[in-house]
PDB file of C-alpha atoms in Angstrom:
ATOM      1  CA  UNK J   1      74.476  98.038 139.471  1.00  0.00           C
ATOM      2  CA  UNK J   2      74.964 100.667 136.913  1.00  0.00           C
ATOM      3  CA  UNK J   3      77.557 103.437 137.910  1.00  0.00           C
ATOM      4  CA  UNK J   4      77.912 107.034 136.614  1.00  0.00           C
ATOM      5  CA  UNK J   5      79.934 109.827 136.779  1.00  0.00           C
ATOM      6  CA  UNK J   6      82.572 107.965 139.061  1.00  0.00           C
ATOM      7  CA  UNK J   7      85.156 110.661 138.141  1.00  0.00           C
ATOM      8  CA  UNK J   8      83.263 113.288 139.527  1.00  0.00           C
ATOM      9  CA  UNK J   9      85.235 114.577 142.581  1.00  0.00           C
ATOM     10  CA  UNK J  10      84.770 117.533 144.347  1.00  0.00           C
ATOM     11  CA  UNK J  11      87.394 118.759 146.079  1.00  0.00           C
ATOM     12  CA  UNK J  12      87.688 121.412 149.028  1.00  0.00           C
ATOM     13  CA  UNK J  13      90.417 124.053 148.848  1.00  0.00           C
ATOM     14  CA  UNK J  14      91.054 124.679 152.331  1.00  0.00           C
ATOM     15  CA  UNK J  15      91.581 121.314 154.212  1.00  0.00           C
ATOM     16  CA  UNK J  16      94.378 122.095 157.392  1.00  0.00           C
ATOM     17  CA  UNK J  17      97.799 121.133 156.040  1.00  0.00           C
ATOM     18  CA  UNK J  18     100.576 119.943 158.290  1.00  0.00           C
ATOM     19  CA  UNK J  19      98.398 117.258 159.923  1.00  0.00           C
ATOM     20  CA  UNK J  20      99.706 113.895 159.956  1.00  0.00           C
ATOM     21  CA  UNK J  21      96.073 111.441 159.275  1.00  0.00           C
ATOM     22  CA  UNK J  22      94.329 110.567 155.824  1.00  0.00           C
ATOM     23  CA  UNK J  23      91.633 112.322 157.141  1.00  0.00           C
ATOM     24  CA  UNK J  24      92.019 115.829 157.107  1.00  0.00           C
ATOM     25  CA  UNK J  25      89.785 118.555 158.600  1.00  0.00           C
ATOM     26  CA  UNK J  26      88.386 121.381 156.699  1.00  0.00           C
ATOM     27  CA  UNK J  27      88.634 125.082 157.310  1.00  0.00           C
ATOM     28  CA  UNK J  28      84.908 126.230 156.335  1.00  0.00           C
ATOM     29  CA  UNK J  29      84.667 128.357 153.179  1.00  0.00           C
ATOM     30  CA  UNK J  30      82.249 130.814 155.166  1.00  0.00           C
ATOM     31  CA  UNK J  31      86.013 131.825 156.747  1.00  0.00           C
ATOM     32  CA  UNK J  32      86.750 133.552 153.318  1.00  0.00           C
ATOM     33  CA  UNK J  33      83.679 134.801 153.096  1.00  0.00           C
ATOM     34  CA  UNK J  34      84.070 136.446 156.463  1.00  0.00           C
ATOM     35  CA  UNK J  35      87.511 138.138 155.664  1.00  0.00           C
ATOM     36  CA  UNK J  36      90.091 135.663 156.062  1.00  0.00           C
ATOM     37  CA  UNK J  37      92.574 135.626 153.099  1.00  0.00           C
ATOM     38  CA  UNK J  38      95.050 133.108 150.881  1.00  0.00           C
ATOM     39  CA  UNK J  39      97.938 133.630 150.909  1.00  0.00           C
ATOM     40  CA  UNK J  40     101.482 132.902 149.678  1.00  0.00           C
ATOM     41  CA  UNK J  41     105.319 133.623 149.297  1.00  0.00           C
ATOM     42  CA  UNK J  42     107.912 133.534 146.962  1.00  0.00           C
ATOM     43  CA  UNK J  43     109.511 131.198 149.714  1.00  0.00           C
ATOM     44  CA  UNK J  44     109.236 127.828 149.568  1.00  0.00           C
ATOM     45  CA  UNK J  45     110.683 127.905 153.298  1.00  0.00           C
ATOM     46  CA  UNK J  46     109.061 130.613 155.194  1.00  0.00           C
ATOM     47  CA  UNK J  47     105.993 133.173 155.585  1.00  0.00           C
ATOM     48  CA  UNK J  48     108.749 136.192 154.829  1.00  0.00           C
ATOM     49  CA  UNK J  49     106.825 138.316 152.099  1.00  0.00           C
ATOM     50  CA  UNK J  50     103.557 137.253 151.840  1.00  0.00           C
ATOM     51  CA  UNK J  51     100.952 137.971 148.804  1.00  0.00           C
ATOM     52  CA  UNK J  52      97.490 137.070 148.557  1.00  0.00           C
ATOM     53  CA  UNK J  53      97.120 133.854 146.122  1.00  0.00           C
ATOM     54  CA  UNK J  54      96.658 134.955 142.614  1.00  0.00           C
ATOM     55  CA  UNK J  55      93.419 133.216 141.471  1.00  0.00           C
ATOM     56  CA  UNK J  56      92.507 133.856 138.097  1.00  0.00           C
ATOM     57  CA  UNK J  57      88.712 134.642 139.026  1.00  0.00           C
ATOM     58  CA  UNK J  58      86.815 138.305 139.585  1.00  0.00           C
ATOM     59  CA  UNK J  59      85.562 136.737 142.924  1.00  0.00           C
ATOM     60  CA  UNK J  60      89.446 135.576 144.093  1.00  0.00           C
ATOM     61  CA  UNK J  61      89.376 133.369 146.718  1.00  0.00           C
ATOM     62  CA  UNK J  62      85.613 133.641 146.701  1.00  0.00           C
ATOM     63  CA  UNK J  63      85.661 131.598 143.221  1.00  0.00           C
ATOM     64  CA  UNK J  64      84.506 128.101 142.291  1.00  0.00           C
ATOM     65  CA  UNK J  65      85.050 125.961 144.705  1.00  0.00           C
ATOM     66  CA  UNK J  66      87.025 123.886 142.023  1.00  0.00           C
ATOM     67  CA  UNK J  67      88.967 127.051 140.318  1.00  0.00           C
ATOM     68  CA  UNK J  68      90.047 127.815 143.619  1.00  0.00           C
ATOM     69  CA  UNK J  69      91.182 124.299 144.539  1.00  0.00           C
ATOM     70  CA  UNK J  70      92.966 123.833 141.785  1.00  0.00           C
ATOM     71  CA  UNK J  71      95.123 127.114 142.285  1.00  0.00           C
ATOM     72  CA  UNK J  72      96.406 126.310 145.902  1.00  0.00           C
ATOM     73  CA  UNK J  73      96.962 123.142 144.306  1.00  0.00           C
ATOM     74  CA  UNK J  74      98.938 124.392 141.330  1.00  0.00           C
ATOM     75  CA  UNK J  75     101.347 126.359 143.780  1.00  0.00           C
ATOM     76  CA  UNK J  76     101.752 123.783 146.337  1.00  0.00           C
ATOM     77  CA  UNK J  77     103.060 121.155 143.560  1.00  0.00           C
ATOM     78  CA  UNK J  78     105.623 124.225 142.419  1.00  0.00           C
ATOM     79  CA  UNK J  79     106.547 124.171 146.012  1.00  0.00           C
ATOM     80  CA  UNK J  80     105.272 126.986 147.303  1.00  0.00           C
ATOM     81  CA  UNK J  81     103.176 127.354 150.741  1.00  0.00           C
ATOM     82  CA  UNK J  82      99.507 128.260 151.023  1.00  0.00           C
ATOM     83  CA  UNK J  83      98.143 129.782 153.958  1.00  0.00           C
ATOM     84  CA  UNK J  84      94.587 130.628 155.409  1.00  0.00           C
ATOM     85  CA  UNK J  85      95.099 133.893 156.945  1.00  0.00           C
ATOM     86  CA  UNK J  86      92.114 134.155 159.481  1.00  0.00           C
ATOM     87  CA  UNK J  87      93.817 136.445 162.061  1.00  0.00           C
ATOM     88  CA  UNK J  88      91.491 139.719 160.920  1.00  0.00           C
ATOM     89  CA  UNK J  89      88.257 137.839 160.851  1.00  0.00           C
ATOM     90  CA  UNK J  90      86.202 139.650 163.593  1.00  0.00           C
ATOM     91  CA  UNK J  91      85.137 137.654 166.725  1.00  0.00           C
ATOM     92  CA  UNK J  92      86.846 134.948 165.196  1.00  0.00           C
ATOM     93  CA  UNK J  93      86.333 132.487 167.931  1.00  0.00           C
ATOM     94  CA  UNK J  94      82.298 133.284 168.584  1.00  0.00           C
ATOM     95  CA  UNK J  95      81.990 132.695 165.033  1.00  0.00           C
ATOM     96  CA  UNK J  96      83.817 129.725 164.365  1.00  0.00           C
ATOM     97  CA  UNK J  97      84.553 127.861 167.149  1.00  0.00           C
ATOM     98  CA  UNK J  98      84.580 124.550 165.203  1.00  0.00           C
ATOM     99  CA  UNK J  99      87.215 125.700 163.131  1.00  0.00           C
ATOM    100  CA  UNK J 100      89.197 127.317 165.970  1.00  0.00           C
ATOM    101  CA  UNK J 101      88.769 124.304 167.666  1.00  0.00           C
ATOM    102  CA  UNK J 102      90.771 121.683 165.116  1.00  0.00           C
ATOM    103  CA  UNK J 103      93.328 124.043 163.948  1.00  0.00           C
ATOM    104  CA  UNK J 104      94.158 124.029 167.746  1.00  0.00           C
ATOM    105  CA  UNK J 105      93.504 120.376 168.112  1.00  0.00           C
ATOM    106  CA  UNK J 106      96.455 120.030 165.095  1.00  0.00           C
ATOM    107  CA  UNK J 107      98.915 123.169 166.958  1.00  0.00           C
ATOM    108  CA  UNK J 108      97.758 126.068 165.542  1.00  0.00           C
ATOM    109  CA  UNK J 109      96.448 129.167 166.828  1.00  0.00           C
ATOM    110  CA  UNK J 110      94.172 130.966 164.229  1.00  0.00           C
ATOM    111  CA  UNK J 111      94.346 134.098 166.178  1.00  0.00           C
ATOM    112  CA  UNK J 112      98.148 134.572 165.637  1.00  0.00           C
ATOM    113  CA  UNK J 113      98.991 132.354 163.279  1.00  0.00           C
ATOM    114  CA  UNK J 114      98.681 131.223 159.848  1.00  0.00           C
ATOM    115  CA  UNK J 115      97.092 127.963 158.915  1.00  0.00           C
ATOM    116  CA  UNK J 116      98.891 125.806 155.943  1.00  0.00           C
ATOM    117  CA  UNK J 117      96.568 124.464 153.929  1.00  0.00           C
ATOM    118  CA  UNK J 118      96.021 121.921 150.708  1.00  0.00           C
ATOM    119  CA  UNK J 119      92.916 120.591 148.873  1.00  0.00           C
ATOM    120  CA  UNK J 120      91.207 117.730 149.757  1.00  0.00           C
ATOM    121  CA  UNK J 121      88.379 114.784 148.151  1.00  0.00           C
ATOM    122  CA  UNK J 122      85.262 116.118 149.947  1.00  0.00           C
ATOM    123  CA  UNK J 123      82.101 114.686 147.820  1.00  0.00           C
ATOM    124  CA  UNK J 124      81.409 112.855 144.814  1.00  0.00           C
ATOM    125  CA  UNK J 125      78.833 113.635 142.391  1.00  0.00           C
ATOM    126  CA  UNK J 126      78.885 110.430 140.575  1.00  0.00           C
ATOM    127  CA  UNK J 127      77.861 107.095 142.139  1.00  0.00           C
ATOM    128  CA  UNK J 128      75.457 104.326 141.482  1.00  0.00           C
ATOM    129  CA  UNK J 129      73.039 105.696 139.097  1.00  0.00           C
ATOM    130  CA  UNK J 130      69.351 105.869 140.358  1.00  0.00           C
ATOM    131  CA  UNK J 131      65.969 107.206 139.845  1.00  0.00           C
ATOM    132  CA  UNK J 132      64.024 109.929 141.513  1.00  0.00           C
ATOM    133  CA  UNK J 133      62.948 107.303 144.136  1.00  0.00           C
ATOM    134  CA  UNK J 134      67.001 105.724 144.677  1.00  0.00           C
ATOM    135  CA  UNK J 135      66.246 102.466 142.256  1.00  0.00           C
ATOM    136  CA  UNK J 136      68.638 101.024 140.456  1.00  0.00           C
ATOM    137  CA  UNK J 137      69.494  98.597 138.133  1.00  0.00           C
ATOM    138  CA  UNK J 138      69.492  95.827 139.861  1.00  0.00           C
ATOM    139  CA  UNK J 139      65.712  95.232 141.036  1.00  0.00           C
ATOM    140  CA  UNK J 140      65.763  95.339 145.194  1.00  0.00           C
ATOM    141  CA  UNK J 141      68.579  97.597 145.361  1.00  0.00           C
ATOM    142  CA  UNK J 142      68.495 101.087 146.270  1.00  0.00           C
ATOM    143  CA  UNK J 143      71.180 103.694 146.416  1.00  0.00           C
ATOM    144  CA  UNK J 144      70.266 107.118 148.363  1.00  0.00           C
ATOM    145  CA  UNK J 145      72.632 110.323 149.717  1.00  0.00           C
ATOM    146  CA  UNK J 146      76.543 110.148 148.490  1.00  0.00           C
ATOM    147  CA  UNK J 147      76.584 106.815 147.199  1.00  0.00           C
ATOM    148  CA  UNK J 148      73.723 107.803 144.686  1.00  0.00           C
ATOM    149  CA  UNK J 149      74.223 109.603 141.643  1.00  0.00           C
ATOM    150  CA  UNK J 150      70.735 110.923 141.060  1.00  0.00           C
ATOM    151  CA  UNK J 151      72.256 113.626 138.648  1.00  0.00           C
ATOM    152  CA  UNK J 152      70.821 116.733 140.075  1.00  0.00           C
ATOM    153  CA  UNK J 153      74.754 118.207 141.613  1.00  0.00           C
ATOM    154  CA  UNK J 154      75.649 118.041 137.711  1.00  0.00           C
ATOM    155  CA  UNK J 155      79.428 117.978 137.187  1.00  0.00           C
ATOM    156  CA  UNK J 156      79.980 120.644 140.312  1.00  0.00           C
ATOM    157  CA  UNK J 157      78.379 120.324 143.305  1.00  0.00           C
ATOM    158  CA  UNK J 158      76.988 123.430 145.430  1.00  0.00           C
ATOM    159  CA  UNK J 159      77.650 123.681 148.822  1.00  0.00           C
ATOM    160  CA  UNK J 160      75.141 121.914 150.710  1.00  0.00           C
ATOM    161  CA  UNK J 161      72.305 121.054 148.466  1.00  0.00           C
ATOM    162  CA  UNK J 162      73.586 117.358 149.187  1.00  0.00           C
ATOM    163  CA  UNK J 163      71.265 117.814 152.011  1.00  0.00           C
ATOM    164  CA  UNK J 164      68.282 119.211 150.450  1.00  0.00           C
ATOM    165  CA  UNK J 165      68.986 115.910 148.002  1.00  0.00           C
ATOM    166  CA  UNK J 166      68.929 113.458 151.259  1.00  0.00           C
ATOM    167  CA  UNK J 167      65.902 115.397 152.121  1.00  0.00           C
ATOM    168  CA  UNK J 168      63.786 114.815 149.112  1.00  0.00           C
ATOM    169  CA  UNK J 169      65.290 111.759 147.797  1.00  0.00           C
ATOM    170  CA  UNK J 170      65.908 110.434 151.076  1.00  0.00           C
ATOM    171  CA  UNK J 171      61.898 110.441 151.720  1.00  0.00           C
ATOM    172  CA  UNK J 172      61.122 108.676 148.218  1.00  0.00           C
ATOM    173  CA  UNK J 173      63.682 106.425 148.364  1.00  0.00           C
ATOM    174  CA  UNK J 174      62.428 104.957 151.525  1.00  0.00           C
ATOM    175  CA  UNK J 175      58.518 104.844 150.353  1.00  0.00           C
ATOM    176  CA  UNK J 176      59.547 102.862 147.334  1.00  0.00           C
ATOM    177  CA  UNK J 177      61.669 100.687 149.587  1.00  0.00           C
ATOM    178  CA  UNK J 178      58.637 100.142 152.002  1.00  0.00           C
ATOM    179  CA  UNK J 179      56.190  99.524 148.838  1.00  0.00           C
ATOM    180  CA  UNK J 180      58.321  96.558 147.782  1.00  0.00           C
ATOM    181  CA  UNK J 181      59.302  95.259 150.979  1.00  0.00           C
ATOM    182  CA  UNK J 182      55.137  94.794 151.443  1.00  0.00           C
ATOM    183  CA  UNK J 183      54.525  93.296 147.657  1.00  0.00           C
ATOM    184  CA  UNK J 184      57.606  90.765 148.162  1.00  0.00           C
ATOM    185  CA  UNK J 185      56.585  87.409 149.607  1.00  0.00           C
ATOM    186  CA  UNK J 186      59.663  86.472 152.589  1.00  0.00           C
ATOM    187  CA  UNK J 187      60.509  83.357 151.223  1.00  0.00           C
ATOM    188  CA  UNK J 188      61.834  85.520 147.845  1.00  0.00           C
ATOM    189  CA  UNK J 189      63.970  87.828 149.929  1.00  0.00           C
ATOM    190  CA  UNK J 190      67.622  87.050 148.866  1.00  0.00           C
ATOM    191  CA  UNK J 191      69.889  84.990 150.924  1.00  0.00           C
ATOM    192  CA  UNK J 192      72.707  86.737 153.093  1.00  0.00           C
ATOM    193  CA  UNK J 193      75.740  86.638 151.484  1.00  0.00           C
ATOM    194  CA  UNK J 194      78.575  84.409 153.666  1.00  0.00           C
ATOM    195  CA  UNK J 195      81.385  86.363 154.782  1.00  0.00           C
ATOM    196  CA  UNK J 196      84.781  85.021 156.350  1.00  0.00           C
ATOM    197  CA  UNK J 197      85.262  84.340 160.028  1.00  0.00           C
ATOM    198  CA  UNK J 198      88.379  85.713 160.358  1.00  0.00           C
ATOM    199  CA  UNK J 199      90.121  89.012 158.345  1.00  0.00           C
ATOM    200  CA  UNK J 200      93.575  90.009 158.136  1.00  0.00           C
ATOM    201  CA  UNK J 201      94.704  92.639 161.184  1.00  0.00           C
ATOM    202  CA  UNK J 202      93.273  95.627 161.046  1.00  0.00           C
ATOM    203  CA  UNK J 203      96.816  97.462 161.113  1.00  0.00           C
ATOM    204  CA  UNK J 204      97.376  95.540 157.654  1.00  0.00           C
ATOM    205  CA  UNK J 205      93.978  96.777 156.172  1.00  0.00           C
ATOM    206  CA  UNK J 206      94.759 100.530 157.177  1.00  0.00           C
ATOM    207  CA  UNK J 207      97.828 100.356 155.848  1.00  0.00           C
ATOM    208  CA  UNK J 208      96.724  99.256 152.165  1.00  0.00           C
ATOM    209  CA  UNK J 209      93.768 102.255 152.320  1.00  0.00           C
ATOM    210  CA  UNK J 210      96.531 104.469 152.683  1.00  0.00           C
ATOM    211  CA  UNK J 211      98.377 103.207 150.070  1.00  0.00           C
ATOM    212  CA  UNK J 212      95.296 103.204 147.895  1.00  0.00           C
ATOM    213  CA  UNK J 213      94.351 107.077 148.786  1.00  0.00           C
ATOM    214  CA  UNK J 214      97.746 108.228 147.656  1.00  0.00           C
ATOM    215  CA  UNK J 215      97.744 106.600 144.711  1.00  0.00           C
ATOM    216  CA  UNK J 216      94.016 108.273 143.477  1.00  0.00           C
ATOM    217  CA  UNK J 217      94.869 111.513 144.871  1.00  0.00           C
ATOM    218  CA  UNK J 218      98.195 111.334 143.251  1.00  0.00           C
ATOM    219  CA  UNK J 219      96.543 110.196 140.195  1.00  0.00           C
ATOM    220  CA  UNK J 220      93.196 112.058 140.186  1.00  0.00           C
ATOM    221  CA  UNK J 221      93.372 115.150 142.309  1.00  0.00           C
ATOM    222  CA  UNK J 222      92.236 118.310 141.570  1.00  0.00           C
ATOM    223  CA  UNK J 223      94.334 118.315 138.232  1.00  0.00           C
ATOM    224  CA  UNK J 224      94.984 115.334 135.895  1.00  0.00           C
ATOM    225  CA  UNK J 225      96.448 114.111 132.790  1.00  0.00           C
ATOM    226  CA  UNK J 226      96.157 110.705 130.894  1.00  0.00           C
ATOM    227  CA  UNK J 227     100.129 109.785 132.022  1.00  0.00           C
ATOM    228  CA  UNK J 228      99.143 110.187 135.655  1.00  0.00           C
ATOM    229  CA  UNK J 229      96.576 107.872 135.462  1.00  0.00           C
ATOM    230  CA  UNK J 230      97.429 105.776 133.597  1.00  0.00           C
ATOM    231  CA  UNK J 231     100.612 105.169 136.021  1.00  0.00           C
ATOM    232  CA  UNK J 232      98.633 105.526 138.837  1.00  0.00           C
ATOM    233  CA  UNK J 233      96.663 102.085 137.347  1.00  0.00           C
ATOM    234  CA  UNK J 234      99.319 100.314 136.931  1.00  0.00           C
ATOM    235  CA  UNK J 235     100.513 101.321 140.716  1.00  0.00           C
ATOM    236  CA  UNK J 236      97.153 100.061 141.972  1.00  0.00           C
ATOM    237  CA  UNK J 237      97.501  96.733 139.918  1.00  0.00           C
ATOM    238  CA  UNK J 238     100.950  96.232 141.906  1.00  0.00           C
ATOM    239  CA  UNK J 239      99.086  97.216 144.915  1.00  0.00           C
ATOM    240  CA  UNK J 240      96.579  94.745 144.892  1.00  0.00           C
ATOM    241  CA  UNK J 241      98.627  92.277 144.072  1.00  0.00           C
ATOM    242  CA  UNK J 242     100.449  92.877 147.622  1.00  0.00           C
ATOM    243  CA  UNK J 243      97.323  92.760 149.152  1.00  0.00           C
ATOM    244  CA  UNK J 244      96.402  89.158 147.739  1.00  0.00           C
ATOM    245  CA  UNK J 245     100.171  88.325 148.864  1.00  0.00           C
ATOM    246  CA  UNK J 246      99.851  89.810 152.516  1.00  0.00           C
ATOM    247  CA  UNK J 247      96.706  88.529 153.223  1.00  0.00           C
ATOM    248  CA  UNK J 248      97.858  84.954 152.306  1.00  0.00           C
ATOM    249  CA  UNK J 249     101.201  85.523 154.870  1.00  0.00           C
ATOM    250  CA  UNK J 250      98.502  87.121 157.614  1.00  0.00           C
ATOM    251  CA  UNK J 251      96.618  83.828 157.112  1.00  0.00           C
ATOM    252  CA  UNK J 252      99.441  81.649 156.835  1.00  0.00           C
ATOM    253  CA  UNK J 253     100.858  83.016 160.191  1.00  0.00           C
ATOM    254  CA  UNK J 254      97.757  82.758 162.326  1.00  0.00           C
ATOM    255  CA  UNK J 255      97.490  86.253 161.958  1.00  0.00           C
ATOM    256  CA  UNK J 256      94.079  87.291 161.066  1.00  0.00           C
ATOM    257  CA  UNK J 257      92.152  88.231 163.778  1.00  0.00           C
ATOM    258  CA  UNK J 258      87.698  88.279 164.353  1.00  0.00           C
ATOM    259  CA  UNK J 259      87.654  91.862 165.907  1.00  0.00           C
ATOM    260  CA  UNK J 260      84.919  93.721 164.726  1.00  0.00           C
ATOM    261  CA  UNK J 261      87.521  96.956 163.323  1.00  0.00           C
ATOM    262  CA  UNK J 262      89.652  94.334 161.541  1.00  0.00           C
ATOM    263  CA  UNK J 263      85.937  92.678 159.966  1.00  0.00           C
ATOM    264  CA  UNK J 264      84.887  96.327 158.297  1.00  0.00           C
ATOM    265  CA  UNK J 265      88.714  97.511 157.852  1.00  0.00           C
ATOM    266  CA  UNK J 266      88.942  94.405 155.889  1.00  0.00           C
ATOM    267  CA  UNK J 267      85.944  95.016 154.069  1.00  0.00           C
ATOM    268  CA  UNK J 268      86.362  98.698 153.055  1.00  0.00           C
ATOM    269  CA  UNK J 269      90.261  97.837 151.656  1.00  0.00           C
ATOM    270  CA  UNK J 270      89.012  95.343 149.062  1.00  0.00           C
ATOM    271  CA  UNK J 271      85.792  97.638 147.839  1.00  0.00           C
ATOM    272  CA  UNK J 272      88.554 100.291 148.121  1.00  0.00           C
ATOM    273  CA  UNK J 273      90.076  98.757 145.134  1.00  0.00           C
ATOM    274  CA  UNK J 274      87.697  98.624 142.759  1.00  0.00           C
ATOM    275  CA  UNK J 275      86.402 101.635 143.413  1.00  0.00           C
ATOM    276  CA  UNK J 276      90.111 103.328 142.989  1.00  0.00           C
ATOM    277  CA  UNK J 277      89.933 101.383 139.892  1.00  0.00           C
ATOM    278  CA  UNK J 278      86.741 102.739 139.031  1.00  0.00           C
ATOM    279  CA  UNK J 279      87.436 105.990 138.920  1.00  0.00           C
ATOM    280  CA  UNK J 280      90.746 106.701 138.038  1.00  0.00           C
ATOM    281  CA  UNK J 281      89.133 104.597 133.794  1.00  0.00           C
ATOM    282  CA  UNK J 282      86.727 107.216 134.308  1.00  0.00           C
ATOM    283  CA  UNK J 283      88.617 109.662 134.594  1.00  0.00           C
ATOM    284  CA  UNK J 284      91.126 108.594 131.764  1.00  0.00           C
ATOM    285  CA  UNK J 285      88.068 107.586 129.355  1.00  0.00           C
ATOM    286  CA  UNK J 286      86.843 111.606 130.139  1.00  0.00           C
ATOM    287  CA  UNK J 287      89.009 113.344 127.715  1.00  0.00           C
ATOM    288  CA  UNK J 288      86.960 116.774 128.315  1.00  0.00           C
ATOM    289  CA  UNK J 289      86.977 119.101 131.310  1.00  0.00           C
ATOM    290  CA  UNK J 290      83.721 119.398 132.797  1.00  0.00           C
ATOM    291  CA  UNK J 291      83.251 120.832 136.950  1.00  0.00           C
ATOM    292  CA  UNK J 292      85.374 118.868 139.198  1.00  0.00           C
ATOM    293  CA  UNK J 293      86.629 116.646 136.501  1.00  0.00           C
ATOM    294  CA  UNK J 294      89.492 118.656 135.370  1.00  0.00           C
ATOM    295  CA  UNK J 295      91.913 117.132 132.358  1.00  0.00           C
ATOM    296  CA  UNK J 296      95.230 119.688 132.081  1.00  0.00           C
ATOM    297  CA  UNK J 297      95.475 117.361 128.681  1.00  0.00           C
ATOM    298  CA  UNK J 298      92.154 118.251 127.889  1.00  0.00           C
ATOM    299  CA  UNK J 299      90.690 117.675 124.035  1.00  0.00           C
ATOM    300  CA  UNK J 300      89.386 121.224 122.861  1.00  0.00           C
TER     301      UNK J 300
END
């Protein structure tokens, strides 16, 4: 199927730092927007002078969602802590109790303390390019919600109309699916494609994913350059090749396994690659800043 705008990342400026998984929680914007504050210090070790975090916008921390990202990410690659100050947000824990809840989860209280924090991926615009009703171009298939690009978030998402797009698109995207599925005779349905009995551990498959993750965001984070990704291909060429290699010693050994975890771990670790793959060309073939997709060695 046709793919577009596969470098189109969005990423969120306030995802809780010092937590150990790939998967890192978000500290809602609405916090911000209810008083709490960036902030920073001169050093690299310690909370001992803090400043609010100079964002070059009217709004501040209220900015673009990408302007804003990119500045805590900016000062964090200098070596410099950010921190969410939320201690002066009124009723703090009435208000957002989700948020109080995982910064406590991860060891931090929000009422005293301040909460590190770095950008993180959080939606992509781009995807596999579809119609108003989710077709795409390959006849049968349909693509709906994340995994769609149906064009209408642009280069730079805003917050929450990805649901008003599953909404609309999720409704026409199913009646088009249901018209076919009554016009196309059984016996022309396509045949299930045969997938392996057993998979390499699933300890093995999270492993690689890691690998991968820190290689894109590494490569295409919130700011990026043609050297960066072009090394951070290369990396992922060497990765993969590992990957081939480990799977063959899992195999070898008698170590692949036909739990269910290890079936879709397995799975998601090889799409993982191309899809690394996929966006960190698109991203190099993008010479031009546009939204999310930000090029420090942009062509004027």
């Amino acid at each position: 199927a046709d793919l577009r705008d596969a470098e189109m990342i969005q990423f969120h400026p306030t995802g809780l730092g010092g937590v150990s998984a790939h998967q890192v929680p978000l500290l809602t914007e609405a916090l911000r927007g209810d008083g709490a504050l960036l902030v920073t210090s001169d050093d690299p070790g310690s909370a001992d002078g803090l400043k609010p975090l100079a964002i070059p916008h009217p709004l501040g921390a209220l900015g673009p969602r990408d302007l804003v990202a990119r500045t805590v990410y900016e000062r964090l690659k200098s070596g410099y802590p950010v921190w969410l100050d939320a201690r002066q947000v009124l009723h703090l824990n009435d208000h957002f109790p989700t948020a109080c809840s995982l910064a406590r989860q991860n060891g931090f209280d929000p009422l005293t303390e301040l909460l590190p924090v770095v950008p993180v991926a959080h939606y992509v615009m781009g995807g596999v390019r579809t119609d108003l009703a989710g077709r795409t171009s390959v006849s049968g298939l349909y693509a709906v919600g994340e995994a769609a690009s149906t064009g209408v978030h642009g280069a730079n998402r805003l917050a929450s109309n990805s649901l008003l797009e599953c909404l609309v698109f999720g409704r026409a995207c199913a009646q088009a699916v249901l018209d076919e599925a009554l016009r196309t005779p059984a016996d022309l349905s396509p045949p299930l494609t045969a997938i392996p009995d057993k998979r390499p551990p699933n300890a093995l498959s999270q492993d690689f994913r890691r690998r991968i993750q820190d290689v894109v965001f590494g490569a295409a984070g919130p700011i990026r350059e043609a050297s960066a990704l072009e090394k951070g291909l290369a990396e992922l060429t060497v990765l993969e090749r590992q990957w081939t290699g480990a799977k063959q010693t899992a195999s070898s050994s008698g170590k692949f396994q036909q739990d269910f975890a290890g079936f879709r771990s397995f799975l998601e670790t090889e799409n993982l690659f191309l899809v690394a793959q996929t966006v960190l060309t698109a991203a190099l073939k993008n010479k031009a800043s546009h939204g999310a997709h930000y090029r420090c060695d942009a062509v004027s």
